[in-house]
GROMACS .gro file of C-alpha atoms in nm:
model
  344
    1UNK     CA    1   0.000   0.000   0.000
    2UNK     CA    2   0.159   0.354  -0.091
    3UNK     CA    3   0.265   0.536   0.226
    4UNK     CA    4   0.303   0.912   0.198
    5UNK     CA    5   0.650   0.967   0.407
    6UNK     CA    6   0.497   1.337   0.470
    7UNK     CA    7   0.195   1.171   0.623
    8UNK     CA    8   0.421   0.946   0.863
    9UNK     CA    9   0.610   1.203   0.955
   10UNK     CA   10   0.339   1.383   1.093
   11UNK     CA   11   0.181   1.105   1.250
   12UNK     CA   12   0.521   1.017   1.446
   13UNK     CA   13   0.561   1.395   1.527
   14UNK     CA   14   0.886   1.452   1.312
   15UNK     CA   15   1.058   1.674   1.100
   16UNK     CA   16   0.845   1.837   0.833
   17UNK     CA   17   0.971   1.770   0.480
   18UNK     CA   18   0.889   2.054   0.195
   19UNK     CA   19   0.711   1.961  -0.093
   20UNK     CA   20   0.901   1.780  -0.381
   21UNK     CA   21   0.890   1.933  -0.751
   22UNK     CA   22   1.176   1.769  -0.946
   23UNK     CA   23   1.549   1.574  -0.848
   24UNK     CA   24   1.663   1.721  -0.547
   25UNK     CA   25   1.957   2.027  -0.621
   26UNK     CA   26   1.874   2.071  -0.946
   27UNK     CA   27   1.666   2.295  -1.155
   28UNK     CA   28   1.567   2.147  -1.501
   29UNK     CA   29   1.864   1.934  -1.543
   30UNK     CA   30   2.120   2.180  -1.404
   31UNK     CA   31   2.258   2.131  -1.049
   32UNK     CA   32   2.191   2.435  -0.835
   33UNK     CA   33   2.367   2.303  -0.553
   34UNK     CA   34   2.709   2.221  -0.434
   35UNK     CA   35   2.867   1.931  -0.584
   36UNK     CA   36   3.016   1.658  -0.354
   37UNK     CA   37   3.178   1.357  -0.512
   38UNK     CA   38   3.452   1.120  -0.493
   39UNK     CA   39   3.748   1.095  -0.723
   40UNK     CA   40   3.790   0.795  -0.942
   41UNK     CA   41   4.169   0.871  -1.006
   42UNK     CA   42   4.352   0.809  -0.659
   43UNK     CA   43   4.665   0.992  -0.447
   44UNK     CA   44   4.942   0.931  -0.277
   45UNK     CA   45   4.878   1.151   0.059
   46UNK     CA   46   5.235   1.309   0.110
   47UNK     CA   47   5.405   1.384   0.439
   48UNK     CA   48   5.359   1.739   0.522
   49UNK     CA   49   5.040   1.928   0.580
   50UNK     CA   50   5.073   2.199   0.248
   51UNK     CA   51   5.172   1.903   0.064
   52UNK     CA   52   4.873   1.757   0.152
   53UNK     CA   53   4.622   1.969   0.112
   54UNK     CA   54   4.756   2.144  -0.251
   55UNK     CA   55   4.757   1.799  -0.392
   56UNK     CA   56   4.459   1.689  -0.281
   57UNK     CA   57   4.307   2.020  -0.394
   58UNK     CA   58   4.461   1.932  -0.715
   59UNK     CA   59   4.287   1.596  -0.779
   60UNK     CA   60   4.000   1.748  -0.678
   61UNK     CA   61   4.026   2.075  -0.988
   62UNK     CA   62   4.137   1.768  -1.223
   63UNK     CA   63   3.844   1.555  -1.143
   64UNK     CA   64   3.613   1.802  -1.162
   65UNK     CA   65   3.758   1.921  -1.487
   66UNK     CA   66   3.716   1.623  -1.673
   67UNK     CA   67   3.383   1.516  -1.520
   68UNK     CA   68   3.249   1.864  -1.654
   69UNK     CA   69   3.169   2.013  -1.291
   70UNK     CA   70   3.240   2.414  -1.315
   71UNK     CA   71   3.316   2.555  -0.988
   72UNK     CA   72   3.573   2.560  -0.682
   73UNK     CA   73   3.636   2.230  -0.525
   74UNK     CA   74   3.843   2.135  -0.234
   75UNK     CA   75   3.986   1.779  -0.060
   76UNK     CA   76   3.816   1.654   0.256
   77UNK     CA   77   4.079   1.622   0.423
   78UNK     CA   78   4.249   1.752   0.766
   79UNK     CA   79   4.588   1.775   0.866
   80UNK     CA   80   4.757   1.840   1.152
   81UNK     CA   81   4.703   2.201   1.105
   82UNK     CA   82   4.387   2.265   0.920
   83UNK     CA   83   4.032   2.141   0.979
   84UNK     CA   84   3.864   1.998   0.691
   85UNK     CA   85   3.549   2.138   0.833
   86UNK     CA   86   3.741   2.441   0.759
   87UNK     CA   87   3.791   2.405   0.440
   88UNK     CA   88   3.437   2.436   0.289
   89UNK     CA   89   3.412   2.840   0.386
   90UNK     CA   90   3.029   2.823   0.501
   91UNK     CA   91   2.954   2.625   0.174
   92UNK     CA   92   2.582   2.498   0.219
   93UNK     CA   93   2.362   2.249   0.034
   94UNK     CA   94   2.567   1.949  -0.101
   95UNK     CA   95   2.427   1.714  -0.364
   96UNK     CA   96   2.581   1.431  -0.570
   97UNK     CA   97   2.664   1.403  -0.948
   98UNK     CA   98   2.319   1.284  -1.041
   99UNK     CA   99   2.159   1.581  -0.834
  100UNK     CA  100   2.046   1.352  -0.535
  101UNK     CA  101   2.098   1.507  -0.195
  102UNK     CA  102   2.428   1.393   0.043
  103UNK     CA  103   2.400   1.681   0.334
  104UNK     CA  104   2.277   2.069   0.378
  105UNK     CA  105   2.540   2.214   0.667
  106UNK     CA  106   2.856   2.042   0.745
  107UNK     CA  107   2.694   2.085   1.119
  108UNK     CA  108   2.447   1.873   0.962
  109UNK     CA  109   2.666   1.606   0.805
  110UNK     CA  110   2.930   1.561   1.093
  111UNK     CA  111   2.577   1.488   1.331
  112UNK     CA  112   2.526   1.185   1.062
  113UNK     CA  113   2.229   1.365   0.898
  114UNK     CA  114   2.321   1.228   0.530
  115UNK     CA  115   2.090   1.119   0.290
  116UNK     CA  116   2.266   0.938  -0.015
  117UNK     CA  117   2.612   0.796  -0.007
  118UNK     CA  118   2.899   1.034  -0.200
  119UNK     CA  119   2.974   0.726  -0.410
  120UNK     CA  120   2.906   0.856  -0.751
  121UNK     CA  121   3.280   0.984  -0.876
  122UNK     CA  122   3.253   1.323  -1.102
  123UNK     CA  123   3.144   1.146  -1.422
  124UNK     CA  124   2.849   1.014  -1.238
  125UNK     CA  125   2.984   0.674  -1.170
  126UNK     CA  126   2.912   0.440  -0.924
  127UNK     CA  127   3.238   0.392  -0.713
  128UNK     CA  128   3.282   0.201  -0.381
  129UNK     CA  129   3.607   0.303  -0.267
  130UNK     CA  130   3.837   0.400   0.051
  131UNK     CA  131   3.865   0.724   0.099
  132UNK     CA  132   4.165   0.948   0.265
  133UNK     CA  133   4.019   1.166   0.523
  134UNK     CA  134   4.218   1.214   0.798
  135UNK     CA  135   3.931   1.337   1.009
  136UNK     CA  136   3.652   1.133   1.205
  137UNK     CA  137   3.246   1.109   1.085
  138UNK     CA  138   3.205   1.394   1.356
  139UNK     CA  139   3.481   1.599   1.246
  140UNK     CA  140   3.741   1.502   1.503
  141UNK     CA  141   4.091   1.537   1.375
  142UNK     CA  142   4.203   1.174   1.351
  143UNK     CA  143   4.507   1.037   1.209
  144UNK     CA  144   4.706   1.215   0.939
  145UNK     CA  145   5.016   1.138   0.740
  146UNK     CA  146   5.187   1.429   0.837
  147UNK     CA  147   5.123   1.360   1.208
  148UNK     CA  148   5.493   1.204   1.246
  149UNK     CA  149   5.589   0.966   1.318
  150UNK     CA  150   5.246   0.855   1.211
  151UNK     CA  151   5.207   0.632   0.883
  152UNK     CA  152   4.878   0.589   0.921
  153UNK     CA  153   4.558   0.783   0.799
  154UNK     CA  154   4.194   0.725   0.866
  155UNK     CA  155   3.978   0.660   0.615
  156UNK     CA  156   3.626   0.668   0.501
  157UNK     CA  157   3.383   0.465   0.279
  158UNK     CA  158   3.204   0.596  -0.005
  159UNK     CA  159   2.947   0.368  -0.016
  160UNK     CA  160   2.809   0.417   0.340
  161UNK     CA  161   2.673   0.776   0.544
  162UNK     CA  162   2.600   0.809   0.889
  163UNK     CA  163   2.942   0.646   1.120
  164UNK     CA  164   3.156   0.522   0.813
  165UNK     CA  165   3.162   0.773   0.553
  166UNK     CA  166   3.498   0.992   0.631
  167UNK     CA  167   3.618   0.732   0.935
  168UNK     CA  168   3.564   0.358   0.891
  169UNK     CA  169   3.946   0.248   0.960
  170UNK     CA  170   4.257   0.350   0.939
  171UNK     CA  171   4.539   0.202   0.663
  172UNK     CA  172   4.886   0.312   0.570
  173UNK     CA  173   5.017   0.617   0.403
  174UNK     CA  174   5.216   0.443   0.173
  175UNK     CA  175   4.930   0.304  -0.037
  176UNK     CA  176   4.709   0.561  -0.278
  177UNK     CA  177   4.306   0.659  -0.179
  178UNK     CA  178   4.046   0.857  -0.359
  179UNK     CA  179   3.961   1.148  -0.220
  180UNK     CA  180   3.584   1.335  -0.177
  181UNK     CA  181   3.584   1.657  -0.312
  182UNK     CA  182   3.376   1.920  -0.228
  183UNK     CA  183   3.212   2.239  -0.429
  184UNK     CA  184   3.217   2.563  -0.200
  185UNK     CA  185   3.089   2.832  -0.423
  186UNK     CA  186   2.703   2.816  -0.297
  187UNK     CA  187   2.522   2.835  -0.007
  188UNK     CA  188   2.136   2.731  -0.090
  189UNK     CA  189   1.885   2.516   0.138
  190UNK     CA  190   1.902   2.181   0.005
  191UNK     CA  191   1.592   2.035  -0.107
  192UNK     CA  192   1.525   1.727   0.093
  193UNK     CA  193   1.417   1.410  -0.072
  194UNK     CA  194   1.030   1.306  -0.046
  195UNK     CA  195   0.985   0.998  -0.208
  196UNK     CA  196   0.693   0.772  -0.164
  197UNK     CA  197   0.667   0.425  -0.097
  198UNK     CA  198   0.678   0.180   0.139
  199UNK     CA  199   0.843   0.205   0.475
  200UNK     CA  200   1.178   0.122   0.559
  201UNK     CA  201   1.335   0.249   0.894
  202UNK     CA  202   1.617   0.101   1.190
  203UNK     CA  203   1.395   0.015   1.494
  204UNK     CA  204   1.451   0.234   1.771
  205UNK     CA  205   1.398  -0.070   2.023
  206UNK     CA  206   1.693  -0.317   2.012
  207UNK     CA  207   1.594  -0.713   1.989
  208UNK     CA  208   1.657  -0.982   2.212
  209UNK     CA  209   1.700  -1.307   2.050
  210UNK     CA  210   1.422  -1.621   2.255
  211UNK     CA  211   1.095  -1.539   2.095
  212UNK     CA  212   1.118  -1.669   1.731
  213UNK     CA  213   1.052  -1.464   1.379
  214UNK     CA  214   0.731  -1.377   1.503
  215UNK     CA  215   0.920  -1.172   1.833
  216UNK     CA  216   1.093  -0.967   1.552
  217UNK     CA  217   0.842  -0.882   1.355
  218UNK     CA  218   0.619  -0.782   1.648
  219UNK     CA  219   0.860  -0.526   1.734
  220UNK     CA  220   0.866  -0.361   1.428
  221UNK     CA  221   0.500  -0.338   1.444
  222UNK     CA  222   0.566  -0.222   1.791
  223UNK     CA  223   0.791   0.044   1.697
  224UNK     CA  224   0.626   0.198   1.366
  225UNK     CA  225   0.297   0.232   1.581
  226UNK     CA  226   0.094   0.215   1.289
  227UNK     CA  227  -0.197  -0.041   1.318
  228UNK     CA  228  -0.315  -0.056   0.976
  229UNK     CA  229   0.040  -0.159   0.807
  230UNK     CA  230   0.231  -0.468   0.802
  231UNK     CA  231   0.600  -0.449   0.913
  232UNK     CA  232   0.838  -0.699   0.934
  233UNK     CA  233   1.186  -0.763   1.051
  234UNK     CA  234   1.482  -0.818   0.712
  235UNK     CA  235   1.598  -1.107   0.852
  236UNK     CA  236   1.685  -1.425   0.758
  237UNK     CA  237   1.599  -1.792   0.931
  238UNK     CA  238   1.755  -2.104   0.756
  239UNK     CA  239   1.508  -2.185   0.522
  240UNK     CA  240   1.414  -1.831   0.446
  241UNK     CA  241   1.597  -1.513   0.274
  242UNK     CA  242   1.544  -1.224   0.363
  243UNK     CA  243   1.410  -1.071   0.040
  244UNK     CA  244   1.136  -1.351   0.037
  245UNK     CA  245   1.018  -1.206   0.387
  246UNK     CA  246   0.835  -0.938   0.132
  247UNK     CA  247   0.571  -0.873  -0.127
  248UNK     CA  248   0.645  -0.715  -0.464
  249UNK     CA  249   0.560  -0.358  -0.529
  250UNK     CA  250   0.638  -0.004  -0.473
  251UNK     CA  251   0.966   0.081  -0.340
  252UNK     CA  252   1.115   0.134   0.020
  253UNK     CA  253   1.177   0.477   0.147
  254UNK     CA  254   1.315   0.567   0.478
  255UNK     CA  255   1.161   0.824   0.714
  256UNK     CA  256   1.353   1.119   0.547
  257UNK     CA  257   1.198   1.048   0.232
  258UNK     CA  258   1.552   0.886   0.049
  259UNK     CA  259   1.485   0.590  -0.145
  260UNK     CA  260   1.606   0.258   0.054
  261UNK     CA  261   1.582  -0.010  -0.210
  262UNK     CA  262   1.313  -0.058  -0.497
  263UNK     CA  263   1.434  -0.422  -0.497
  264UNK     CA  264   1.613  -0.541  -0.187
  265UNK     CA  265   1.903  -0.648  -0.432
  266UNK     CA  266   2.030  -0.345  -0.392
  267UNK     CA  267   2.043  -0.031  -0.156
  268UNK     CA  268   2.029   0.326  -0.267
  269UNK     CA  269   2.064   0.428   0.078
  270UNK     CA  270   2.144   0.305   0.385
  271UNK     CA  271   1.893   0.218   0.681
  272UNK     CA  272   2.018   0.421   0.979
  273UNK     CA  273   1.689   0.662   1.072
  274UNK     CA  274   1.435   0.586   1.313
  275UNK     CA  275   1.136   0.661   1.297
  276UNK     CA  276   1.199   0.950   1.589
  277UNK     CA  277   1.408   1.157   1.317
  278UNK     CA  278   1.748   0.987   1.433
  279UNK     CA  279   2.006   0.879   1.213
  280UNK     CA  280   2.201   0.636   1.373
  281UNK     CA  281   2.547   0.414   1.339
  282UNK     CA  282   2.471   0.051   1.534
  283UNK     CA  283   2.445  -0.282   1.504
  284UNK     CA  284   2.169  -0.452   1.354
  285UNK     CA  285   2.042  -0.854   1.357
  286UNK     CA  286   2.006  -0.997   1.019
  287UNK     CA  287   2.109  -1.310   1.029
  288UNK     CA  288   2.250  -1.352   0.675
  289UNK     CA  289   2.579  -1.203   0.486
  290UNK     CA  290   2.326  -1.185   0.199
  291UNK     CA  291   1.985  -1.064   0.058
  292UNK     CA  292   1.917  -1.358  -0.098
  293UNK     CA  293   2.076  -1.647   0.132
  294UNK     CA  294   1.948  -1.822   0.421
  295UNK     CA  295   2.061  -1.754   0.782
  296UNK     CA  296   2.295  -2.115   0.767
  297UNK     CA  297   2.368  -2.179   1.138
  298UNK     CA  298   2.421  -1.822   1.270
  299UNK     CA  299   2.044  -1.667   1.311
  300UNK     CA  300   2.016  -1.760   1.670
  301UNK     CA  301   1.830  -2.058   1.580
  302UNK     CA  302   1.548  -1.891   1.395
  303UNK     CA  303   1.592  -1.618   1.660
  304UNK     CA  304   1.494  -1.822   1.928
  305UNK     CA  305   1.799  -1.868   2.101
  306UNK     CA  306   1.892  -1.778   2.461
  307UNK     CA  307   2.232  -1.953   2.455
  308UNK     CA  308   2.564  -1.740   2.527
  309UNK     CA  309   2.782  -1.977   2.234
  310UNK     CA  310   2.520  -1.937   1.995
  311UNK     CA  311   2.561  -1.644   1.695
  312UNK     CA  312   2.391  -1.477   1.499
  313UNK     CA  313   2.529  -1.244   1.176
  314UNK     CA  314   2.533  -0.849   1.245
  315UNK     CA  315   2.524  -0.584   0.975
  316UNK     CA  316   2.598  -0.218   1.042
  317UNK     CA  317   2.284   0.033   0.957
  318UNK     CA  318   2.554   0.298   0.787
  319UNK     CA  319   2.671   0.088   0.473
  320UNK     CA  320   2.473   0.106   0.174
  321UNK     CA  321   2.647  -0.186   0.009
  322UNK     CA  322   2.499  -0.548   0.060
  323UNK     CA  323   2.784  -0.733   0.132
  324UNK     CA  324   2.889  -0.442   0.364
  325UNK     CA  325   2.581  -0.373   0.558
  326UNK     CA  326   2.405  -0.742   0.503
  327UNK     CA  327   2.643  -0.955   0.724
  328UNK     CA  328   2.944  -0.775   0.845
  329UNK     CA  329   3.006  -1.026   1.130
  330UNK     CA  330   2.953  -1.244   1.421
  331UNK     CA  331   2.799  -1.169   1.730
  332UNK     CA  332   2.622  -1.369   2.065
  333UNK     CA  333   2.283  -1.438   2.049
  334UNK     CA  334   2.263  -1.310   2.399
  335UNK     CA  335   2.374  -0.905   2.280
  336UNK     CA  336   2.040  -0.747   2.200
  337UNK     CA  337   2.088  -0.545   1.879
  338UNK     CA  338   1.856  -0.296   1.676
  339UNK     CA  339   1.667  -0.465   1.359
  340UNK     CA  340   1.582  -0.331   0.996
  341UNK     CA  341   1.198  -0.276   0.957
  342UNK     CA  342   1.007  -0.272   0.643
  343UNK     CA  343   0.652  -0.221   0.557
  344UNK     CA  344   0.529  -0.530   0.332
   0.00000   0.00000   0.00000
């Protein structure tokens, strides 16, 4: 049944969302909005902070260059003298290649209020990559490669938002990363998304394997507080995927309005809002490494398991790649942990 995100909004007492007319940041066709994207040619991050920052600045011009993006761009990335906060110069209202929004304020995006992964490169490519950074998802300085005798750097994922997106890990200096690279010439109100479709949010409640498939799926319905829909937990049991848990038809869409998934075989963005408004980094039950693959031994036995050795697989709610957010790895049965909920 088509759910009007607006509608639930209001009903759950959240943020209001402005009417949609047209892709988000753009105005027939032409983006109207900062451009954010990350660079399919890579760099080696040098030693010393200028170093740093003019060549990263200078993939950045390149990049944009050849993907036909007009404007001044600049490197996320910190060193141990400049912020990359810093660097955007009260730039507001980011949006990918393909016009779709990523953030408005960087006050915004450091909180973990992100809307579609930067993982579109500046010919409007998808590109799942690690990214240098330097700097942590709330804008922390982290580790840098001119922090001697450091040779180390954090880095981000492209294909993930709220908790991974600029700090995931950290590798050595002595490899090459791409780089995100943000526009800083405008500062316009982004236009949220406001999609339509069926309901897909992280529960606010975290589950505690014992009662069965039925135990998760009555605390989605718990959580969404919405008597006249169906919501279920995306979890798998071993003899059922979690894709088959669900009826064909319109799309998922989270709270926000962003499209989730129009298929579960893929995610357009990542489940980490509750229904409260909150985007949130944190563990979440599914049971599977897979969309389409059956829990195999590590869904608490069907959920229903009590027992300390038993596991069950754990996905993180900030990826927006399958094999990164499906099944990331193994946890006791005993550790409550949050769930994805969809509307069927």
């Amino acid at each position: 049944m088509t759910l009007r995100v607006l509608a639930v909004l209001a009903l759950a007492g959240c943020v209001s969302i402005p009417p949609f007319h047209g892709d988000p940041g753009t105005d027939g066709g032409a983006i109207t909005n900062n451009v954010v994207f990350v660079t399919s040619g890579t760099l080696l991050v040098p030693a010393t902070s200028a170093d740093i920052l003019t060549a990263g600045d200078a993939l950045c011009a390149t990049a944009a260059t050849s993907g036909h993006l007009p404007g001044t761009f600049v490197a996320w990335l910190s060193t141990q003298t400049t912020s990359a906060r810093d660097r955007l110069a009260g730039a507001h209202g980011f949006v990918r290649p393909d016009g779709k929004p990523f953030g408005d304020t960087i006050t915004d995006i450091l909180a973990g209020t992100m809307y579609y992964p930067p993982d579109l490169d500046e010919h409007g490519a998808f590109l799942s990559a690690n990214v240098a950074t330097g700097v942590d998802n709330d804008g922390t300085l982290g580790m840098t490669c001119d922090s001697h005798p450091n040779d180390t750097t954090w880095i981000g994922l492209s294909d993930s938002t709220t908790g991974h997106w600029s700090h995931n890990d950290d590798e050595p200096c002595s490899i090459r990363y791409h780089l995100y690279c943000f526009q800083i010439d405008r500062s316009a109100p982004l236009a949220k998304p406001a999609e339509t479709g069926r309901l897909a949010f992280l529960s606010t409640t975290k589950f505690a394997s014992g009662g069965g498939l039925s135990a998760a799926d009555a605390l989605c319905t718990t959580d969404a507080n919405l008597p006249a829909r169906t919501f279920r937990a995306l979890v798998a049991t071993e003899g059922i995927q979690p894709f088959e848990r669900f009826g064909h038809g319109l799309q998922w869409v989270r709270p926000d309005g962003a499209v989730v998934s129009k298929t579960l075989t893929s995610l357009e963005a990542p489940i980490t809002q509750t229904l409260d408004g909150a985007y949130i980094a944190d563990q979440v039950f599914t049971g599977t490494d897979s969309l389409t693959a059956t829990g195999a031994g590590h869904d608490c036995n069907n959920w229903s398991s009590v027992a300390s050795a038993d596991e069950g697989v754990i996905s993180l709610s900030g990826f927006a790649d399958i094999g990164k957010s499906i099944g990331t790895y193994l946890d006791s049965c005993t550790r409550p942990s949050r769930l994805f909920c969809l509307e069927d």
